[in-house]
CSV table of C-alpha atoms in Angstrom, one decimal:
chain,number,residue,atom,x,y,z
A,1,UNK,CA,47.6,-70.4,129.5
A,2,UNK,CA,47.8,-68.0,132.5
A,3,UNK,CA,49.1,-64.6,132.9
A,4,UNK,CA,51.6,-64.2,135.7
A,5,UNK,CA,50.6,-61.4,138.1
A,6,UNK,CA,53.8,-60.2,140.0
A,7,UNK,CA,53.4,-61.5,143.7
A,8,UNK,CA,56.1,-60.9,146.3
A,9,UNK,CA,55.8,-64.6,147.7
A,10,UNK,CA,54.1,-66.8,145.0
A,11,UNK,CA,56.4,-66.2,142.2
A,12,UNK,CA,56.9,-68.8,139.6
A,13,UNK,CA,60.0,-71.1,139.8
A,14,UNK,CA,61.2,-73.7,137.3
A,15,UNK,CA,59.6,-77.2,137.7
A,16,UNK,CA,62.8,-78.8,138.8
A,17,UNK,CA,63.5,-76.2,141.3
A,18,UNK,CA,59.9,-76.5,142.9
A,19,UNK,CA,60.3,-80.4,143.1
A,20,UNK,CA,63.7,-79.9,144.9
A,21,UNK,CA,62.5,-77.3,147.3
A,22,UNK,CA,59.4,-79.3,148.1
A,23,UNK,CA,61.4,-82.3,148.8
A,24,UNK,CA,63.8,-80.5,151.1
A,25,UNK,CA,60.9,-79.1,152.9
A,26,UNK,CA,59.4,-82.4,153.3
A,27,UNK,CA,62.6,-83.8,154.5
A,28,UNK,CA,62.8,-81.0,157.4
A,29,UNK,CA,59.1,-81.9,158.3
A,30,UNK,CA,59.9,-85.7,158.6
A,31,UNK,CA,62.9,-85.1,160.9
A,32,UNK,CA,61.0,-82.6,163.1
A,33,UNK,CA,57.5,-84.1,163.2
A,34,UNK,CA,57.4,-87.4,161.6
A,35,UNK,CA,55.9,-88.9,158.6
A,36,UNK,CA,52.5,-87.8,159.1
A,37,UNK,CA,53.4,-84.1,159.1
A,38,UNK,CA,54.5,-84.4,155.3
A,39,UNK,CA,51.4,-83.0,153.9
A,40,UNK,CA,50.8,-80.8,150.6
A,41,UNK,CA,49.3,-78.3,152.7
A,42,UNK,CA,52.4,-77.8,154.9
A,43,UNK,CA,54.9,-77.8,152.2
A,44,UNK,CA,53.0,-75.3,150.2
A,45,UNK,CA,52.6,-73.2,153.1
A,46,UNK,CA,56.2,-73.2,154.1
A,47,UNK,CA,57.3,-72.6,150.4
A,48,UNK,CA,54.7,-69.8,150.0
A,49,UNK,CA,53.2,-71.9,147.0
A,50,UNK,CA,49.7,-72.8,146.2
A,51,UNK,CA,48.3,-76.2,147.3
A,52,UNK,CA,47.6,-76.9,143.6
A,53,UNK,CA,51.0,-76.3,142.5
A,54,UNK,CA,52.5,-78.8,145.1
A,55,UNK,CA,49.7,-81.3,144.0
A,56,UNK,CA,50.8,-80.8,140.4
A,57,UNK,CA,54.3,-82.2,141.2
A,58,UNK,CA,53.4,-85.0,143.6
A,59,UNK,CA,49.7,-85.8,143.1
A,60,UNK,CA,49.1,-86.5,146.8
A,61,UNK,CA,50.5,-86.7,150.4
A,62,UNK,CA,51.3,-90.2,149.7
A,63,UNK,CA,53.0,-89.2,146.4
A,64,UNK,CA,55.1,-86.6,148.2
A,65,UNK,CA,56.2,-89.1,150.9
A,66,UNK,CA,57.1,-91.7,148.3
A,67,UNK,CA,58.9,-89.2,146.2
A,68,UNK,CA,61.0,-88.3,149.5
A,69,UNK,CA,61.7,-91.9,150.4
A,70,UNK,CA,63.1,-92.4,146.9
A,71,UNK,CA,65.2,-89.4,147.0
A,72,UNK,CA,66.6,-90.3,150.4
A,73,UNK,CA,67.3,-93.8,149.3
A,74,UNK,CA,69.0,-92.4,146.1
A,75,UNK,CA,71.3,-90.1,148.4
A,76,UNK,CA,71.9,-93.3,150.3
A,77,UNK,CA,73.0,-95.3,147.5
A,78,UNK,CA,75.3,-92.5,146.2
A,79,UNK,CA,76.9,-92.3,149.7
A,80,UNK,CA,77.3,-96.1,149.7
A,81,UNK,CA,79.0,-96.1,146.4
A,82,UNK,CA,81.4,-93.5,147.8
A,83,UNK,CA,81.9,-95.5,150.8
A,84,UNK,CA,82.5,-98.6,148.7
A,85,UNK,CA,85.3,-96.8,146.8
A,86,UNK,CA,86.9,-96.0,150.1
A,87,UNK,CA,86.6,-99.5,151.2
A,88,UNK,CA,88.6,-100.6,148.1
A,89,UNK,CA,91.2,-98.2,148.7
A,90,UNK,CA,91.4,-99.4,152.2
A,91,UNK,CA,90.3,-96.1,153.6
A,92,UNK,CA,87.2,-97.2,155.2
A,93,UNK,CA,85.9,-100.6,156.6
A,94,UNK,CA,82.7,-102.6,156.3
A,95,UNK,CA,81.5,-101.1,159.6
A,96,UNK,CA,81.7,-97.6,158.3
A,97,UNK,CA,79.5,-98.6,155.4
A,98,UNK,CA,77.0,-100.4,157.7
A,99,UNK,CA,77.0,-97.2,160.0
A,100,UNK,CA,76.1,-95.1,157.0
A,101,UNK,CA,73.1,-97.2,156.0
A,102,UNK,CA,71.9,-97.7,159.5
A,103,UNK,CA,72.2,-93.8,160.3
A,104,UNK,CA,70.2,-93.1,157.2
A,105,UNK,CA,67.5,-95.3,158.4
A,106,UNK,CA,67.6,-94.2,162.0
A,107,UNK,CA,68.4,-90.6,162.5
A,108,UNK,CA,67.9,-89.7,158.8
A,109,UNK,CA,64.4,-90.8,159.1
A,110,UNK,CA,64.2,-93.2,155.9
A,111,UNK,CA,63.1,-96.0,158.3
A,112,UNK,CA,60.2,-94.2,159.8
A,113,UNK,CA,59.1,-92.9,156.4
A,114,UNK,CA,59.2,-96.5,154.6
A,115,UNK,CA,57.4,-97.7,158.0
A,116,UNK,CA,54.7,-95.1,157.4
A,117,UNK,CA,54.2,-96.0,153.7
A,118,UNK,CA,54.3,-99.8,154.2
A,119,UNK,CA,51.7,-99.6,157.2
A,120,UNK,CA,49.4,-97.0,155.7
A,121,UNK,CA,48.5,-99.1,152.8
A,122,UNK,CA,51.1,-97.6,150.3
A,123,UNK,CA,53.5,-100.3,149.5
A,124,UNK,CA,53.3,-99.6,145.9
A,125,UNK,CA,55.4,-96.5,146.8
A,126,UNK,CA,58.3,-98.9,147.9
A,127,UNK,CA,59.0,-100.4,144.4
A,128,UNK,CA,60.7,-97.6,143.0
A,129,UNK,CA,63.2,-97.2,146.0
A,130,UNK,CA,63.8,-100.9,146.0
A,131,UNK,CA,64.9,-100.6,142.3
A,132,UNK,CA,67.2,-97.7,143.1
A,133,UNK,CA,68.6,-99.8,145.7
A,134,UNK,CA,69.1,-102.7,143.2
A,135,UNK,CA,71.1,-100.3,141.0
A,136,UNK,CA,73.6,-100.6,143.5
A,137,UNK,CA,74.1,-104.3,143.0
A,138,UNK,CA,75.8,-103.4,139.5
A,139,UNK,CA,78.4,-101.7,141.5
A,140,UNK,CA,79.2,-104.6,143.6
A,141,UNK,CA,78.9,-107.6,141.1
A,142,UNK,CA,82.2,-109.3,140.1
A,143,UNK,CA,82.5,-110.6,136.6
A,144,UNK,CA,81.7,-114.3,136.9
A,145,UNK,CA,80.9,-117.4,134.9
A,146,UNK,CA,77.9,-118.1,136.8
A,147,UNK,CA,76.3,-114.6,136.6
A,148,UNK,CA,73.2,-115.5,138.5
A,149,UNK,CA,74.8,-117.0,141.4
A,150,UNK,CA,76.8,-113.8,141.6
A,151,UNK,CA,73.9,-111.6,141.3
A,152,UNK,CA,72.3,-113.5,144.1
A,153,UNK,CA,75.4,-113.2,146.4
A,154,UNK,CA,75.3,-109.2,145.8
A,155,UNK,CA,71.6,-109.4,146.4
A,156,UNK,CA,72.2,-111.2,149.8
A,157,UNK,CA,74.9,-108.7,150.9
A,158,UNK,CA,72.6,-105.8,150.1
A,159,UNK,CA,69.6,-107.3,151.9
A,160,UNK,CA,71.6,-108.2,154.7
A,161,UNK,CA,72.1,-104.5,155.5
A,162,UNK,CA,68.9,-102.9,154.4
A,163,UNK,CA,66.5,-105.2,156.1
A,164,UNK,CA,68.1,-105.1,159.5
A,165,UNK,CA,68.8,-101.4,159.2
A,166,UNK,CA,65.0,-100.9,158.5
A,167,UNK,CA,64.0,-103.1,161.5
A,168,UNK,CA,66.5,-101.5,163.9
A,169,UNK,CA,65.4,-98.0,163.1
A,170,UNK,CA,61.8,-98.9,164.3
A,171,UNK,CA,62.5,-101.2,167.2
A,172,UNK,CA,66.2,-101.3,167.8
A,173,UNK,CA,66.4,-98.8,170.6
A,174,UNK,CA,63.6,-100.6,172.7
A,175,UNK,CA,64.9,-104.2,171.9
A,176,UNK,CA,68.3,-103.6,172.8
A,177,UNK,CA,67.3,-102.0,176.1
A,178,UNK,CA,65.1,-105.1,176.9
A,179,UNK,CA,67.9,-107.5,176.0
A,180,UNK,CA,70.6,-105.5,177.6
A,181,UNK,CA,72.5,-105.3,174.4
A,182,UNK,CA,74.7,-102.5,173.5
A,183,UNK,CA,73.0,-99.7,171.3
A,184,UNK,CA,75.2,-101.0,168.3
A,185,UNK,CA,74.3,-104.7,168.7
A,186,UNK,CA,72.4,-104.9,165.2
A,187,UNK,CA,75.2,-103.1,163.5
A,188,UNK,CA,77.6,-105.6,164.8
A,189,UNK,CA,75.4,-108.4,163.6
A,190,UNK,CA,75.0,-106.9,160.3
A,191,UNK,CA,78.9,-106.4,160.0
A,192,UNK,CA,79.5,-110.1,160.8
A,193,UNK,CA,76.9,-111.2,158.4
A,194,UNK,CA,78.2,-109.1,155.5
A,195,UNK,CA,81.7,-110.5,156.3
A,196,UNK,CA,80.4,-114.1,156.2
A,197,UNK,CA,78.8,-113.4,152.7
A,198,UNK,CA,81.5,-111.3,151.4
A,199,UNK,CA,84.0,-114.2,152.0
A,200,UNK,CA,82.0,-116.6,149.9
A,201,UNK,CA,84.1,-117.4,147.0
A,202,UNK,CA,82.7,-115.5,143.9
A,203,UNK,CA,82.6,-118.0,141.2
A,204,UNK,CA,85.4,-116.8,138.8
A,205,UNK,CA,86.3,-120.0,137.0
B,1,UNK,CA,27.3,-98.4,191.6
B,2,UNK,CA,25.0,-98.6,188.6
B,3,UNK,CA,22.0,-100.7,188.1
B,4,UNK,CA,22.0,-102.9,185.0
B,5,UNK,CA,18.8,-102.5,182.8
B,6,UNK,CA,18.6,-105.5,180.5
B,7,UNK,CA,19.5,-104.7,177.0
B,8,UNK,CA,19.7,-107.1,174.1
B,9,UNK,CA,23.0,-106.1,172.6
B,10,UNK,CA,24.9,-103.9,175.3
B,11,UNK,CA,24.8,-106.4,178.1
B,12,UNK,CA,27.4,-106.2,180.8
B,13,UNK,CA,30.5,-108.5,180.1
B,14,UNK,CA,33.3,-109.3,182.6
B,15,UNK,CA,36.3,-107.1,182.2
B,16,UNK,CA,38.7,-109.7,181.1
B,17,UNK,CA,36.3,-110.8,178.6
B,18,UNK,CA,35.6,-107.4,177.1
B,19,UNK,CA,39.3,-106.9,176.8
B,20,UNK,CA,39.7,-110.4,174.9
B,21,UNK,CA,36.9,-109.7,172.8
B,22,UNK,CA,38.2,-106.1,171.9
B,23,UNK,CA,41.8,-107.4,171.0
B,24,UNK,CA,40.2,-110.2,168.9
B,25,UNK,CA,38.1,-107.6,167.1
B,26,UNK,CA,41.2,-105.3,166.7
B,27,UNK,CA,43.2,-108.1,165.1
B,28,UNK,CA,40.6,-108.7,162.7
B,29,UNK,CA,40.5,-105.1,161.7
B,30,UNK,CA,44.3,-105.0,161.5
B,31,UNK,CA,44.3,-108.1,159.0
B,32,UNK,CA,41.5,-106.6,156.9
B,33,UNK,CA,42.0,-103.1,156.7
B,34,UNK,CA,45.6,-102.4,158.2
B,35,UNK,CA,46.4,-100.6,161.5
B,36,UNK,CA,44.8,-97.3,160.8
B,37,UNK,CA,41.5,-99.2,161.0
B,38,UNK,CA,41.9,-100.0,164.7
B,39,UNK,CA,39.8,-97.4,166.3
B,40,UNK,CA,37.9,-97.5,169.6
B,41,UNK,CA,34.8,-96.7,167.6
B,42,UNK,CA,35.2,-99.5,165.1
B,43,UNK,CA,35.8,-102.0,168.0
B,44,UNK,CA,32.9,-100.6,169.9
B,45,UNK,CA,30.5,-100.9,166.8
B,46,UNK,CA,31.5,-104.4,165.9
B,47,UNK,CA,31.0,-105.6,169.6
B,48,UNK,CA,27.8,-103.6,170.3
B,49,UNK,CA,29.4,-101.8,173.1
B,50,UNK,CA,29.6,-98.0,173.9
B,51,UNK,CA,32.9,-96.1,172.9
B,52,UNK,CA,33.3,-95.2,176.6
B,53,UNK,CA,33.6,-98.8,177.7
B,54,UNK,CA,36.3,-99.6,175.0
B,55,UNK,CA,37.9,-96.4,175.9
B,56,UNK,CA,37.9,-97.4,179.8
B,57,UNK,CA,39.9,-100.5,178.8
B,58,UNK,CA,42.5,-99.1,176.4
B,59,UNK,CA,42.5,-95.1,176.9
B,60,UNK,CA,42.9,-94.3,173.3
B,61,UNK,CA,43.4,-96.0,169.8
B,62,UNK,CA,47.0,-96.0,170.3
B,63,UNK,CA,46.6,-97.7,173.6
B,64,UNK,CA,44.4,-100.5,171.9
B,65,UNK,CA,47.0,-100.8,169.0
B,66,UNK,CA,49.8,-101.1,171.8
B,67,UNK,CA,47.8,-103.7,173.6
B,68,UNK,CA,47.3,-105.8,170.4
B,69,UNK,CA,50.7,-105.8,169.5
B,70,UNK,CA,51.8,-106.7,173.0
B,71,UNK,CA,49.1,-109.6,172.9
B,72,UNK,CA,50.4,-110.6,169.4
B,73,UNK,CA,54.1,-110.8,170.5
B,74,UNK,CA,53.0,-112.6,173.6
B,75,UNK,CA,51.2,-115.3,171.4
B,76,UNK,CA,54.6,-115.4,169.4
B,77,UNK,CA,56.7,-116.0,172.2
B,78,UNK,CA,54.5,-118.8,173.5
B,79,UNK,CA,54.5,-120.4,169.9
B,80,UNK,CA,58.4,-120.0,169.8
B,81,UNK,CA,58.8,-121.6,173.1
B,82,UNK,CA,56.7,-124.6,172.0
B,83,UNK,CA,58.8,-124.6,168.7
B,84,UNK,CA,62.1,-124.6,170.7
B,85,UNK,CA,60.8,-127.6,172.6
B,86,UNK,CA,60.3,-129.4,169.3
B,87,UNK,CA,63.7,-128.1,168.3
B,88,UNK,CA,65.3,-130.0,171.4
B,89,UNK,CA,63.3,-133.0,170.7
B,90,UNK,CA,64.6,-133.1,167.1
B,91,UNK,CA,61.2,-132.7,165.7
B,92,UNK,CA,61.5,-129.1,164.1
B,93,UNK,CA,64.5,-127.3,162.9
B,94,UNK,CA,65.9,-123.8,163.0
B,95,UNK,CA,64.1,-122.8,159.7
B,96,UNK,CA,60.8,-123.8,161.2
B,97,UNK,CA,61.3,-121.3,164.1
B,98,UNK,CA,62.5,-118.5,161.7
B,99,UNK,CA,59.2,-119.2,159.5
B,100,UNK,CA,57.1,-118.9,162.7
B,101,UNK,CA,58.5,-115.5,163.6
B,102,UNK,CA,58.6,-114.2,160.0
B,103,UNK,CA,55.0,-115.3,159.3
B,104,UNK,CA,53.9,-113.5,162.5
B,105,UNK,CA,55.4,-110.3,161.6
B,106,UNK,CA,54.4,-110.7,157.9
B,107,UNK,CA,50.9,-112.3,157.3
B,108,UNK,CA,50.1,-112.1,160.9
B,109,UNK,CA,50.2,-108.4,160.8
B,110,UNK,CA,52.8,-107.8,163.7
B,111,UNK,CA,55.1,-106.0,161.4
B,112,UNK,CA,52.5,-103.5,160.1
B,113,UNK,CA,51.3,-102.8,163.6
B,114,UNK,CA,54.8,-101.9,164.9
B,115,UNK,CA,55.6,-100.2,162.0
B,116,UNK,CA,52.5,-98.0,162.6
B,117,UNK,CA,53.1,-97.6,166.3
B,118,UNK,CA,57.1,-96.6,165.4
B,119,UNK,CA,56.2,-94.0,162.5
B,120,UNK,CA,53.3,-92.3,164.1
B,121,UNK,CA,55.1,-91.1,167.4
B,122,UNK,CA,54.1,-93.9,169.7
B,123,UNK,CA,57.5,-95.9,170.2
B,124,UNK,CA,56.7,-95.9,174.0
B,125,UNK,CA,54.1,-98.6,173.1
B,126,UNK,CA,56.9,-100.7,171.9
B,127,UNK,CA,58.7,-101.0,175.2
B,128,UNK,CA,56.3,-103.6,176.8
B,129,UNK,CA,56.5,-105.9,173.7
B,130,UNK,CA,60.3,-105.8,173.8
B,131,UNK,CA,60.2,-106.8,177.4
B,132,UNK,CA,57.8,-109.7,176.4
B,133,UNK,CA,60.5,-110.7,173.8
B,134,UNK,CA,63.2,-110.5,176.5
B,135,UNK,CA,61.3,-113.1,178.7
B,136,UNK,CA,62.1,-115.7,175.8
B,137,UNK,CA,65.9,-115.3,176.7
B,138,UNK,CA,65.3,-117.0,179.9
B,139,UNK,CA,64.2,-120.1,177.9
B,140,UNK,CA,67.3,-120.0,175.9
B,141,UNK,CA,70.0,-119.3,178.4
B,142,UNK,CA,72.5,-122.0,179.2
B,143,UNK,CA,74.0,-122.1,182.8
B,144,UNK,CA,77.2,-120.6,182.3
B,145,UNK,CA,80.1,-118.9,184.4
B,146,UNK,CA,80.0,-115.9,182.2
B,147,UNK,CA,76.4,-115.2,182.6
B,148,UNK,CA,76.8,-111.7,181.2
B,149,UNK,CA,78.5,-113.1,177.8
B,150,UNK,CA,75.7,-115.9,177.8
B,151,UNK,CA,72.9,-113.2,178.0
B,152,UNK,CA,74.5,-111.2,175.2
B,153,UNK,CA,74.8,-114.5,173.0
B,154,UNK,CA,71.1,-115.2,173.6
B,155,UNK,CA,70.2,-111.6,173.1
B,156,UNK,CA,72.1,-111.6,169.6
B,157,UNK,CA,70.1,-114.8,168.6
B,158,UNK,CA,66.6,-113.3,169.4
B,159,UNK,CA,67.7,-109.9,167.8
B,160,UNK,CA,69.1,-111.8,164.7
B,161,UNK,CA,65.4,-112.9,163.9
B,162,UNK,CA,63.3,-110.2,165.2
B,163,UNK,CA,64.8,-107.3,163.5
B,164,UNK,CA,65.1,-108.7,160.2
B,165,UNK,CA,61.7,-110.3,160.5
B,166,UNK,CA,60.2,-106.7,161.1
B,167,UNK,CA,62.2,-105.3,158.2
B,168,UNK,CA,61.4,-108.1,155.8
B,169,UNK,CA,57.6,-107.6,156.8
B,170,UNK,CA,57.7,-104.3,155.3
B,171,UNK,CA,60.0,-104.1,152.5
B,172,UNK,CA,60.8,-108.0,151.8
B,173,UNK,CA,58.7,-108.4,148.8
B,174,UNK,CA,59.6,-105.4,146.9
B,175,UNK,CA,63.3,-105.6,147.7
B,176,UNK,CA,63.5,-109.3,146.8
B,177,UNK,CA,61.7,-108.5,143.6
B,178,UNK,CA,64.0,-105.7,142.9
B,179,UNK,CA,67.0,-107.8,143.7
B,180,UNK,CA,65.8,-110.9,141.9
B,181,UNK,CA,66.2,-112.8,145.2
B,182,UNK,CA,63.8,-115.7,146.1
B,183,UNK,CA,60.8,-114.7,148.3
B,184,UNK,CA,62.4,-116.6,151.2
B,185,UNK,CA,65.9,-114.9,150.9
B,186,UNK,CA,65.7,-113.0,154.2
B,187,UNK,CA,64.6,-116.2,156.1
B,188,UNK,CA,67.5,-118.0,154.6
B,189,UNK,CA,69.9,-115.2,155.8
B,190,UNK,CA,68.3,-115.3,159.3
B,191,UNK,CA,68.6,-119.0,159.6
B,192,UNK,CA,72.4,-118.6,158.4
B,193,UNK,CA,73.1,-116.1,161.0
B,194,UNK,CA,71.3,-117.9,163.8
B,195,UNK,CA,73.3,-121.1,163.0
B,196,UNK,CA,76.5,-119.0,163.2
B,197,UNK,CA,75.5,-117.3,166.6
B,198,UNK,CA,74.2,-120.7,168.0
B,199,UNK,CA,77.6,-122.5,167.3
B,200,UNK,CA,79.4,-120.0,169.2
B,201,UNK,CA,80.7,-122.1,172.3
B,202,UNK,CA,78.6,-120.9,175.2
B,203,UNK,CA,81.2,-120.7,178.2
B,204,UNK,CA,80.4,-123.7,180.5
B,205,UNK,CA,83.7,-124.0,182.1
């Protein structure tokens, strides 16, 4: 047990709040300076906490980056679920949902962060965020006799957005420029493919 | 001018050969240890050259990584062109071409390397390799009245392979696992999409 000595900056905060503040700080660092700027030291410094306190919550810089990626994907999944409700109500269209995901990967920084984890030997950090994505499947599945076929159909719909959104976040601008395509070419492609898969008859008999 | 003193290891090699050897060495480092292991120091050490000599050819580690990515994409474009000839001769099918590209990005390491460059603030290095990809377009274009429309169609075909191949190389295994899809789900999706775009009537009137 330690005795708290009152300090103007390094006051004790509840664990959940520390975690939340650290993730918000990490997100700002990502957007301003890229994934490599997300370090325990930088977050501790900006929050006026000790390095040890941040380490206690995330273990390592990679742990912090992985936790941020997971939080970003969870926010995205929540936003997509809201957008899908709009889609069913006729208030939004498929392209709106595509834009939401592509924006999160591109301007939102998720693509850069995932690319950083995948290319720096920390693919294990990607598993929890893929499981979060998979939760979205339960929102999309229709009741069907052939549940395995339906799960595959929904998985293909999700994959047909996530995978190109990641690729486009990393290489889209340069590739569209070289091929003289519009900046939204990859979004149009994804919209077309989703529509094709979506029209496949879900097996309801 | 310098006078060569005979040395057992650090003998002088022609510039092209040095460049070629360095790229081969960098490729081995990529496959064995990932993109961050591609440093001027490591390459110089393995080839028995001075750090300065390798620096002279590539400028920096990022220069070397960019040159390797470009060389890998050039090899890929050559291989795709050969595969397209086989496709026209009826010896291969679209899926074979898709596998070629996806393998180059995944097991071949191109995806990791591009992700590394994109997420570590060196997107400028991606421009030359996208221009190399764009050269492939000239192989695919049909003579057409509406040349702009034809160029867009071909650009979309290329994008519909490259972009998901990059995304799948980084996140494919984990995402397919979470969604209970087969390992080749993203290749099947790309094959379907290519077939759809390919069937669009090129305007020949």
